């Protein structure tokens, strides 16, 4: 259970922050950048939800919860013996990615194959989902960079990779199932 009765602690005034295991690290560390960008993705999803019909809003709500799980996973470095702890850390699970894949497949079944790249835009919801896609891609790059130097839950990185695909397909659906997609016209303005 989380209890937040005081919002500021002054603990980060010197440029460090506490990870989920209590260790203090610079706020500029790649781990903090990674889970901070996951949080930024979550905020972008919150904005997209303002434009979403109930069916998409429900899916985005589940994604927001997943992103909080992902932030919890990333803020707690993988350590020995964590499986035997009284309160083991929350880790992303394959089932979360599998759910995204099922949703992608269901949405994609309504779309015609692409014959050009899609520019971010169209409806307000589609534009917002494209923004979510780009922010989640940045989060994925940061988590991949973190994984080059520290142990990272593989399911976390896979989830982010699939999530950006989810946002892309959902954006196409938000553009009248692709009929209102804004297509790239190579060299159109030469």
XYZ file of N, CA and C in Angstrom:
570
model
N 0.848 -1.176 0.000
C 0.000 0.000 0.000
C 0.888 1.232 0.000
N 0.581 2.173 -0.845
C 1.321 3.424 -0.929
C 0.582 4.479 -0.123
N 1.330 5.189 0.714
C 0.776 6.294 1.483
C 1.675 7.499 1.238
N 1.117 8.519 0.635
C 1.869 9.747 0.375
C 1.214 10.872 1.149
N 1.789 11.206 2.310
C 1.203 12.276 3.090
C 2.040 13.543 3.027
N 3.237 13.447 2.472
C 4.078 14.614 2.273
C 4.689 14.493 0.883
N 4.491 15.480 0.042
C 4.922 15.392 -1.349
C 6.379 15.781 -1.510
N 6.824 16.823 -0.858
C 8.243 17.176 -0.989
C 9.016 16.647 0.207
N 10.214 16.151 -0.074
C 11.049 15.563 0.984
C 12.379 16.280 1.140
N 12.752 17.047 0.132
C 14.049 17.738 0.062
C 15.199 16.762 -0.187
N 14.894 15.480 -0.307
C 15.937 14.477 -0.530
C 16.634 14.617 -1.864
N 15.969 15.197 -2.835
C 16.567 15.339 -4.157
C 17.153 16.705 -4.433
N 17.207 17.545 -3.421
C 17.687 18.911 -3.626
C 19.140 18.969 -4.086
N 19.902 17.934 -3.819
C 21.314 17.900 -4.215
C 21.549 17.239 -5.562
N 20.454 16.919 -6.275
C 20.618 16.335 -7.606
C 20.651 14.822 -7.633
N 20.282 14.180 -6.524
C 20.193 12.717 -6.496
C 18.758 12.311 -6.192
N 18.469 11.039 -6.447
C 17.150 10.502 -6.140
C 17.320 9.073 -5.638
N 16.331 8.590 -4.929
C 16.386 7.220 -4.402
C 15.703 6.279 -5.377
N 16.358 5.162 -5.647
C 15.750 4.101 -6.441
C 14.835 3.276 -5.541
N 14.154 2.316 -6.119
C 13.219 1.483 -5.370
C 13.879 0.632 -4.296
N 15.194 0.430 -4.405
C 15.911 -0.348 -3.389
C 16.573 0.551 -2.348
N 16.321 1.870 -2.426
C 16.872 2.812 -1.462
C 18.203 3.432 -1.872
N 18.865 2.857 -2.852
C 20.148 3.388 -3.313
C 19.934 4.773 -3.944
N 20.829 5.702 -3.650
C 20.741 7.044 -4.224
C 21.628 7.109 -5.456
N 21.091 7.721 -6.502
C 21.821 7.880 -7.765
C 21.597 9.296 -8.290
N 22.477 9.775 -9.169
C 22.236 11.084 -9.780
C 20.939 11.070 -10.582
N 20.219 12.190 -10.549
C 18.979 12.283 -11.318
C 19.243 12.184 -12.815
N 20.481 12.384 -13.226
C 20.851 12.294 -14.636
C 21.251 10.879 -15.056
N 21.151 9.906 -14.165
C 21.545 8.534 -14.506
C 20.629 7.975 -15.589
N 21.154 7.056 -16.380
C 20.382 6.472 -17.469
C 19.143 5.750 -16.940
N 19.231 5.153 -15.769
C 18.067 4.466 -15.195
C 16.947 5.469 -14.899
N 17.291 6.596 -14.301
C 16.294 7.611 -13.977
C 15.737 8.211 -15.271
N 16.605 8.434 -16.268
C 16.143 8.909 -17.577
C 15.144 7.917 -18.177
N 15.439 6.621 -18.056
C 14.580 5.586 -18.647
C 13.213 5.571 -17.986
N 13.162 5.464 -16.659
C 11.830 5.394 -16.053
C 11.139 6.749 -16.052
N 11.903 7.835 -16.129
C 11.290 9.155 -16.280
C 10.609 9.304 -17.636
N 11.205 8.713 -18.667
C 10.601 8.792 -19.996
C 9.411 7.848 -20.109
N 9.411 6.768 -19.351
C 8.218 5.925 -19.259
C 7.090 6.738 -18.622
N 7.409 7.516 -17.599
C 6.412 8.380 -16.969
C 5.909 9.431 -17.960
N 6.815 9.982 -18.767
C 6.416 10.944 -19.798
C 5.476 10.289 -20.812
N 5.748 9.042 -21.161
C 4.850 8.297 -22.050
C 3.464 8.201 -21.424
N 3.433 7.901 -20.139
C 2.167 7.773 -19.429
C 1.394 9.099 -19.466
N 2.096 10.211 -19.307
C 1.437 11.515 -19.372
C 0.879 11.774 -20.775
N 1.631 11.375 -21.806
C 1.149 11.534 -23.185
C -0.104 10.690 -23.412
N -0.142 9.501 -22.825
C -1.329 8.649 -22.935
C -2.514 9.330 -22.262
N -2.275 9.960 -21.125
C -3.350 10.681 -20.445
C -3.955 11.763 -21.335
N -3.115 12.463 -22.098
C -3.617 13.470 -23.029
C -4.382 12.825 -24.182
N -3.879 11.715 -24.696
C -4.575 11.017 -25.796
C -5.962 10.570 -25.353
N -6.095 10.173 -24.102
C -7.384 9.693 -23.602
C -8.461 10.770 -23.667
N -8.068 12.039 -23.682
C -9.044 13.123 -23.779
C -9.807 13.076 -25.096
N -9.227 12.425 -26.107
C -9.832 12.362 -27.439
C -10.411 10.979 -27.760
N -10.262 10.042 -26.847
C -10.574 8.640 -27.150
C -12.026 8.278 -26.850
N -12.638 7.498 -27.754
C -13.956 6.940 -27.440
C -13.800 5.872 -26.357
N -14.877 5.474 -25.712
C -14.786 4.531 -24.587
C -14.016 3.241 -24.890
N -14.167 2.691 -26.078
C -13.480 1.420 -26.368
C -11.967 1.593 -26.359
N -11.474 2.666 -26.941
C -10.026 2.929 -26.952
C -9.578 3.423 -25.582
N -10.416 4.223 -24.924
C -10.074 4.735 -23.599
C -9.820 3.599 -22.615
N -10.628 2.553 -22.676
C -10.426 1.403 -21.781
C -9.067 0.750 -22.024
N -8.686 0.629 -23.295
C -7.388 0.035 -23.630
C -6.246 0.938 -23.168
N -6.416 2.240 -23.357
C -5.388 3.186 -22.919
C -5.266 3.212 -21.398
N -6.368 3.023 -20.701
C -6.330 2.956 -19.243
C -5.469 1.780 -18.783
N -5.636 0.634 -19.435
C -4.817 -0.542 -19.094
C -3.349 -0.269 -19.384
N -3.072 0.423 -20.485
C -1.685 0.758 -20.827
C -1.087 1.688 -19.775
N -1.872 2.662 -19.308
C -1.348 3.546 -18.264
C -0.961 2.761 -17.015
N -1.769 1.799 -16.639
C -1.442 0.988 -15.471
C -0.165 0.176 -15.735
N -0.064 -0.390 -16.942
C 1.149 -1.124 -17.321
C 2.383 -0.227 -17.231
N 2.244 1.019 -17.678
C 3.389 1.921 -17.662
C 3.823 2.241 -16.235
N 2.885 2.280 -15.313
C 3.274 2.460 -13.910
C 4.007 1.214 -13.421
N 3.514 0.029 -13.818
C 4.233 -1.218 -13.492
C 5.648 -1.176 -14.052
N 5.777 -0.708 -15.284
C 7.081 -0.643 -15.938
C 8.009 0.317 -15.203
N 7.487 1.469 -14.793
C 8.294 2.395 -14.006
C 8.755 1.773 -12.697
N 7.866 1.024 -12.047
C 8.233 0.340 -10.798
C 9.323 -0.691 -11.057
N 9.215 -1.407 -12.168
C 10.223 -2.400 -12.550
C 11.571 -1.714 -12.738
N 11.589 -0.639 -13.502
C 12.849 0.017 -13.843
C 13.485 0.756 -12.673
N 12.691 1.224 -11.715
C 13.276 1.981 -10.608
C 13.880 1.057 -9.549
N 13.726 -0.235 -9.730
C 14.290 -1.207 -8.779
C 15.278 -2.098 -9.526
N 16.586 -1.808 -9.412
C 17.570 -2.643 -10.097
C 17.384 -4.116 -9.750
N 17.680 -4.965 -10.708
C 17.578 -6.406 -10.486
C 18.675 -6.816 -9.519
N 18.279 -7.534 -8.475
C 19.240 -7.943 -7.459
C 19.114 -9.414 -7.121
N 20.173 -9.929 -6.544
C 20.170 -11.339 -6.139
C 19.192 -11.547 -4.993
N 18.502 -12.692 -5.027
C 17.610 -13.076 -3.944
C 16.297 -12.332 -3.890
N 15.981 -11.541 -4.918
C 14.740 -10.768 -4.842
C 13.506 -11.654 -4.863
N 13.624 -12.870 -5.410
C 12.478 -13.786 -5.439
C 12.110 -14.296 -4.050
N 13.048 -14.237 -3.119
C 12.783 -14.733 -1.771
C 12.429 -13.615 -0.794
N 12.421 -12.369 -1.271
C 12.086 -11.247 -0.403
C 10.622 -11.298 0.007
N 10.329 -10.736 1.161
C 8.945 -10.693 1.633
C 8.068 -9.903 0.663
N 8.604 -8.816 0.133
C 7.903 -7.995 -0.850
C 8.784 -7.897 -2.094
N 8.723 -8.923 -2.961
C 9.581 -8.895 -4.155
C 9.190 -7.734 -5.067
N 10.144 -7.230 -5.839
C 9.842 -6.103 -6.724
C 8.840 -6.487 -7.804
N 8.077 -5.507 -8.231
C 7.128 -5.709 -9.323
C 7.910 -5.738 -10.628
N 7.719 -6.774 -11.422
C 8.392 -6.904 -12.714
C 7.347 -7.057 -13.806
N 7.663 -6.512 -14.974
C 6.786 -6.685 -16.130
C 6.722 -8.168 -16.478
N 5.575 -8.590 -16.996
C 5.362 -9.995 -17.330
C 5.067 -10.138 -18.819
N 5.399 -11.290 -19.368
C 5.130 -11.571 -20.789
C 3.649 -11.397 -21.115
N 2.775 -11.701 -20.170
C 1.334 -11.606 -20.421
C 0.907 -10.187 -20.784
N 1.623 -9.181 -20.295
C 1.274 -7.803 -20.625
C 1.571 -7.516 -22.097
N 2.692 -8.022 -22.583
C 3.025 -7.870 -24.003
C 2.074 -8.696 -24.858
N 1.744 -9.881 -24.415
C 0.814 -10.745 -25.169
C -0.548 -10.075 -25.327
N -1.003 -9.361 -24.289
C -2.268 -8.626 -24.394
C -2.167 -7.551 -25.472
N -1.060 -6.814 -25.466
C -0.861 -5.797 -26.506
C -0.900 -6.420 -27.897
N -0.257 -7.568 -28.053
C -0.219 -8.228 -29.360
C -1.617 -8.629 -29.823
N -2.431 -9.140 -28.905
C -3.814 -9.484 -29.265
C -4.588 -8.241 -29.705
N -4.391 -7.154 -28.990
C -5.087 -5.914 -29.330
C -4.597 -5.356 -30.670
N -3.290 -5.427 -30.917
C -2.740 -4.982 -32.198
C -3.342 -5.800 -33.329
N -3.366 -7.099 -33.167
C -3.916 -7.972 -34.218
C -5.381 -7.658 -34.495
N -6.159 -7.413 -33.442
C -7.587 -7.109 -33.620
C -7.769 -5.772 -34.339
N -6.983 -4.764 -33.964
C -7.100 -3.461 -34.624
C -6.600 -3.544 -36.072
N -5.487 -4.221 -36.265
C -4.871 -4.296 -37.593
C -5.750 -5.045 -38.592
N -6.593 -5.945 -38.107
C -7.483 -6.705 -38.989
C -8.473 -5.787 -39.712
N -8.714 -4.591 -39.168
C -9.651 -3.640 -39.778
C -8.982 -2.732 -40.813
N -7.665 -2.811 -40.932
C -6.913 -1.865 -41.753
C -6.458 -2.477 -43.072
N -6.399 -1.638 -44.107
C -5.803 -2.047 -45.377
C -4.281 -1.954 -45.237
N -3.545 -2.802 -45.940
C -2.084 -2.716 -45.872
C -1.599 -1.334 -46.328
N -0.522 -0.875 -45.733
C 0.043 0.421 -46.101
C 0.807 0.332 -47.415
N 0.720 1.387 -48.202
C 1.472 1.489 -49.456
C 2.425 2.686 -49.402
N 2.441 3.367 -48.246
C 3.312 4.507 -48.023
C 3.507 4.646 -46.517
N 4.511 5.404 -46.127
C 4.666 5.697 -44.713
C 3.602 6.708 -44.298
N 3.237 6.681 -43.022
C 2.201 7.552 -42.481
C 2.855 8.711 -41.742
N 2.383 9.913 -42.018
C 2.833 11.084 -41.272
C 1.964 11.230 -40.024
N 2.546 11.670 -38.914
C 1.746 11.864 -37.709
C 0.698 12.949 -37.944
N -0.551 12.616 -37.755
C -1.613 13.594 -37.941
C -2.934 12.934 -38.230
N -3.811 13.692 -38.842
C -5.164 13.216 -39.098
C -6.062 13.735 -38.006
N -6.723 12.840 -37.306
C -7.611 13.248 -36.210
C -6.790 13.635 -34.977
N -7.452 14.317 -34.044
C -6.779 14.696 -32.791
C -6.299 13.456 -32.042
N -7.117 12.411 -32.025
C -6.710 11.185 -31.346
C -5.515 10.552 -32.050
N -5.550 10.483 -33.371
C -4.430 9.880 -34.104
C -3.144 10.654 -33.852
N -3.202 11.970 -33.918
C -2.008 12.781 -33.671
C -1.479 12.544 -32.264
N -2.374 12.451 -31.292
C -1.966 12.196 -29.906
C -1.329 10.815 -29.767
N -1.888 9.823 -30.449
C -1.326 8.469 -30.382
C 0.038 8.406 -31.064
N 0.227 9.168 -32.129
C 1.554 9.234 -32.757
C 2.554 9.878 -31.800
N 2.113 10.886 -31.043
C 2.991 11.465 -30.033
C 3.355 10.414 -28.980
N 2.376 9.638 -28.538
C 2.646 8.543 -27.592
C 3.672 7.575 -28.175
N 3.528 7.287 -29.470
C 4.452 6.360 -30.141
C 5.880 6.880 -30.083
N 6.077 8.151 -30.383
C 7.443 8.671 -30.425
C 8.057 8.764 -29.023
N 7.257 9.131 -28.040
C 7.776 9.196 -26.674
C 8.109 7.787 -26.175
N 7.252 6.809 -26.486
C 7.533 5.437 -26.045
C 8.763 4.874 -26.763
N 9.004 5.280 -28.009
C 10.222 4.856 -28.710
C 11.465 5.416 -28.024
N 11.369 6.665 -27.562
C 12.507 7.245 -26.827
C 12.733 6.478 -25.528
N 11.649 6.145 -24.837
C 11.777 5.355 -23.615
C 12.439 4.013 -23.923
N 12.039 3.405 -25.023
C 12.624 2.123 -25.414
C 14.132 2.269 -25.668
N 14.537 3.326 -26.348
C 15.972 3.527 -26.605
C 16.737 3.691 -25.296
N 16.150 4.404 -24.342
C 16.818 4.603 -23.056
C 16.898 3.303 -22.264
N 15.842 2.503 -22.291
C 15.878 1.213 -21.593
C 16.899 0.289 -22.264
N 16.991 0.331 -23.596
C 17.988 -0.469 -24.310
C 19.393 -0.017 -23.921
N 19.607 1.283 -23.794
C 20.913 1.791 -23.367
C 21.220 1.336 -21.940
N 20.224 1.372 -21.068
C 20.403 0.896 -19.695
C 20.780 -0.580 -19.696
N 20.117 -1.359 -20.551
C 20.380 -2.805 -20.619
C 21.788 -3.104 -21.111
N 22.436 -2.157 -21.773
C 23.822 -2.351 -22.205
C 24.806 -2.284 -21.047
N 24.384 -1.680 -19.923
C 25.308 -1.532 -18.804
C 24.835 -2.188 -17.504
N 23.542 -2.473 -17.407
C 22.997 -3.081 -16.188
C 21.950 -4.122 -16.569
N 21.664 -5.019 -15.647
C 20.621 -6.016 -15.880
C 19.257 -5.334 -15.913
N 18.485 -5.683 -16.931
C 17.124 -5.159 -17.090
C 16.209 -6.328 -17.400
N 15.029 -6.299 -16.848
C 14.025 -7.308 -17.131
C 13.729 -7.295 -18.636
N 13.985 -8.393 -19.317
C 13.779 -8.479 -20.763
C 12.334 -8.159 -21.143
N 11.385 -8.559 -20.309
C 9.972 -8.285 -20.594
C 9.678 -6.793 -20.634
N 10.447 -5.999 -19.909
C 10.251 -4.549 -19.915
C 10.598 -3.977 -21.283
N 11.725 -4.389 -21.820
C 12.154 -3.882 -23.125
C 11.221 -4.366 -24.234
N 10.809 -5.614 -24.173
C 9.895 -6.155 -25.189
C 8.561 -5.428 -25.140
N 8.065 -5.157 -23.938
C 6.792 -4.445 -23.802
C 6.862 -3.085 -24.498
N 7.933 -2.337 -24.258
C 8.057 -1.020 -24.875
C 8.127 -1.113 -26.394
N 8.812 -2.115 -26.896
C 8.890 -2.287 -28.343
C 7.506 -2.532 -28.929
N 6.730 -3.370 -28.301
C 5.390 -3.677 -28.779
C 4.446 -2.502 -28.577
N 4.656 -1.733 -27.503
C 3.771 -0.617 -27.205
C 3.792 0.424 -28.322
N 4.954 0.721 -28.860
C 5.005 1.712 -29.936
C 4.276 1.195 -31.172
N 4.341 -0.110 -31.414
C 3.551 -0.699 -32.509
C 2.058 -0.535 -32.236
N 1.662 -0.741 -30.988
C 0.256 -0.580 -30.592
C -0.210 0.834 -30.901
N 0.593 1.826 -30.500
C 0.215 3.218 -30.738
C 0.087 3.504 -32.234
N 0.978 2.946 -33.044
C 0.930 3.173 -34.488
C -0.371 2.622 -35.081
N -0.688 1.382 -34.742
C -1.896 0.756 -35.289
C -3.151 1.460 -34.758
N -3.146 1.817 -33.484
C -4.303 2.528 -32.915
C -4.481 3.889 -33.577
N -3.388 4.563 -33.915
C -3.482 5.858 -34.601
C -4.116 5.685 -35.976
N -3.769 4.634 -36.672
C -4.394 4.372 -37.972
C -5.889 4.114 -37.803
N -6.256 3.348 -36.786
C -7.682 3.100 -36.527
C -8.404 4.409 -36.212
N -7.731 5.305 -35.481
C -8.335 6.590 -35.129
C -8.504 7.495 -36.344
N -7.825 7.178 -37.423
C -7.965 7.911 -38.689
C -8.908 7.157 -39.615
N -10.109 6.901 -39.128
C -11.133 6.228 -39.935
C -10.598 4.916 -40.507
N -10.018 4.121 -39.603
C -9.435 2.819 -39.979
C -8.473 2.939 -41.159
N -7.682 3.995 -41.132
C -6.649 4.202 -42.139
C -7.082 5.028 -43.326
N -8.371 5.190 -43.548
C -8.859 5.945 -44.710
C -8.448 7.418 -44.647
N -8.273 7.963 -43.445
C -7.896 9.371 -43.289
C -6.436 9.535 -42.877
N -5.625 8.489 -43.037
C -4.197 8.610 -42.740
C -3.579 9.696 -43.609
N -2.617 10.404 -43.051
C -1.850 11.391 -43.801
C -0.615 10.660 -44.311
N -0.523 10.495 -45.607
C 0.549 9.686 -46.191
C 1.720 10.545 -46.645
N 2.910 9.992 -46.479
C 4.126 10.628 -46.940
C 4.186 10.562 -48.446
N 4.545 11.683 -49.073
C 4.729 11.762 -50.520
C 6.188 12.116 -50.768
N 7.044 11.134 -50.981
C 8.481 11.399 -51.103
C 8.781 12.486 -52.144
N 9.559 13.466 -51.722
C 9.988 14.530 -52.627
C 8.897 15.455 -53.104
N 7.758 15.498 -52.460
C 6.604 16.281 -52.927
C 6.877 17.783 -52.962
N 7.802 18.272 -52.179
C 8.003 19.723 -52.077
C 9.346 20.169 -52.647
N 9.891 19.406 -53.546
C 11.178 19.785 -54.157
C 11.023 20.997 -55.022
